[in-house]
XYZ file of C-alpha atoms in Angstrom:
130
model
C -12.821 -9.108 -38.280
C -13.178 -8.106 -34.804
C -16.398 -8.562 -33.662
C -18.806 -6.150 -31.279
C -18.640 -8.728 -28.645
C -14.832 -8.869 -28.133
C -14.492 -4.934 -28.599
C -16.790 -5.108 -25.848
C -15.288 -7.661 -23.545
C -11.672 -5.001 -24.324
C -13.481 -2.427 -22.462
C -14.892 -4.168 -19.664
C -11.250 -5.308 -18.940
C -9.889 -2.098 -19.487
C -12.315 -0.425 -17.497
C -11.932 -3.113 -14.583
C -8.235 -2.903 -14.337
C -6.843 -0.496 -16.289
C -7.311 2.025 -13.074
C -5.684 -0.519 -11.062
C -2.655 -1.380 -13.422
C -2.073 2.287 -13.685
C -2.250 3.032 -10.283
C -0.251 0.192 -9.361
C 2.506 1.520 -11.835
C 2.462 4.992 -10.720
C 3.040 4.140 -7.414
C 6.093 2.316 -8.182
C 7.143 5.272 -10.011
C 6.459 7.240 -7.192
C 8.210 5.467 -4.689
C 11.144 3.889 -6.596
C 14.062 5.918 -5.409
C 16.975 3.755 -6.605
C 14.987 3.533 -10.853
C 14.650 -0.188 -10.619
C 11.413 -0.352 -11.311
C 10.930 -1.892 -8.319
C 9.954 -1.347 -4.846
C 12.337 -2.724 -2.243
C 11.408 -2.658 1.693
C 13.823 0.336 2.305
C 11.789 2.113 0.047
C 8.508 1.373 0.930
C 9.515 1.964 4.381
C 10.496 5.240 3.604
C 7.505 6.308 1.767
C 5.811 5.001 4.705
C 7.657 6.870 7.157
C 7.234 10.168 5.707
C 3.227 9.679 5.451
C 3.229 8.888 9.193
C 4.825 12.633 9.445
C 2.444 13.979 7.539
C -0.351 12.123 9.292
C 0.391 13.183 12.813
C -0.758 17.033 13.103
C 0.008 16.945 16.452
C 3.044 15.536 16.013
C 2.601 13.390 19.723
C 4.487 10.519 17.528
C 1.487 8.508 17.277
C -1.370 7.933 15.182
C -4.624 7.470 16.213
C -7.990 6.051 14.123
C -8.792 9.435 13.383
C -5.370 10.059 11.969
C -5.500 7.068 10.166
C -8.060 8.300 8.069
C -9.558 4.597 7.329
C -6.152 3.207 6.278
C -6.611 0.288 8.781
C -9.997 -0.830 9.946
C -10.758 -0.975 13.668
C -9.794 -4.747 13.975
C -6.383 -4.322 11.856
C -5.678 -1.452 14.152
C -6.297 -3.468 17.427
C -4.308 -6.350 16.206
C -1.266 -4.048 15.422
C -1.405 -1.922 18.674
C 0.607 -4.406 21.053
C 0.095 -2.133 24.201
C -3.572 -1.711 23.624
C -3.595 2.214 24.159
C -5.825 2.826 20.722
C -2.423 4.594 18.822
C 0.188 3.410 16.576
C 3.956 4.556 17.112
C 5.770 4.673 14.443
C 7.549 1.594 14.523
C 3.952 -0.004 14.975
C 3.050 2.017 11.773
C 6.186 0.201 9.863
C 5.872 -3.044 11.045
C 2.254 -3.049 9.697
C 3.751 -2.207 6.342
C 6.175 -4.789 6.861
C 3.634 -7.441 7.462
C 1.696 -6.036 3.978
C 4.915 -5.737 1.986
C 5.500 -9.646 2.815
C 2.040 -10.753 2.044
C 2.574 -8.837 -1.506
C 5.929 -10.538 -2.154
C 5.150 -13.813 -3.032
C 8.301 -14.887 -4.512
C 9.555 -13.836 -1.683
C 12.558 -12.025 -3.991
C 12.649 -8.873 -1.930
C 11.290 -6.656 -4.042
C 7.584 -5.661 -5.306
C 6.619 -4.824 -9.110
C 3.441 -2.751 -10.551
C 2.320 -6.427 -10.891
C 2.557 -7.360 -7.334
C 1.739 -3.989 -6.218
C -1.565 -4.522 -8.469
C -2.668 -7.855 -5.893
C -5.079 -7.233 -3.142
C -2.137 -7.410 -0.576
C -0.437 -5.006 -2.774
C -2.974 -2.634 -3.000
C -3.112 -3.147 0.941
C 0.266 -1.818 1.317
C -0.818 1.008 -0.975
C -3.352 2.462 1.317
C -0.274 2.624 4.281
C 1.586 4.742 1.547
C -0.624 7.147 0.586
């Protein structure tokens, strides 16, 4: 018999990372052009790409903090802006997911699953994607 204590424990872990599995899964969904069920660099750089459109009302071809919207704190922002002038170009904006699709890769295989897209550097990449 299943007792109250491990019907409990179910639901704390559920409710802990459920969200997160789910999340991570979707978002492989989501971005998983070629039905792997995978997400490969092209990909993510894609995704990536066309949320930098979207973020850049002004369409100057930059982003700035406020366009950012809290996807990179003030230090991440600072250490990817390599002339210093507060904005991120596009190909500033990509190599910053580039950097967070790495970290998430572990095994280094080339590819990211709802697993690895689960991790903390996964769910860092996330926040450049949506």
């Amino acid at each position: 018999m299943i007792s109250r204590r491990s019907v409990a424990l179910a639901l704390t872990i559920a409710l802990l990372f459920g969200p997160a599995w789910s999340a991570s899964g979707n978002a492989v969904k989501t971005f998983d052009t070629d039905n792997d069920g995978t997400l490969d660099l092209a990909e993510v750089k894609k995704a990536a790409a066309a949320l930098f459109a979207k973020l850049d009302p002004d369409h100057d071809g930059t982003l700035d903090a406020r366009e950012l919207r809290g996807r990179l704190t003030a230090k991440e922002l600072a250490a990817a802006d390599p002339d210093r002038d507060g904005t991120l170009t596009l190909d500033e904006y990509l190599s910053v997911v580039e950097q967070r699709f790495n970290t998430a890769n572990p095994d280094k295989d080339g590819t990211l699953d709802a697993k690895e897209m689960n991790s903390r550097a996964g769910r860092a990449l996330l926040r450049l994607l949506r």
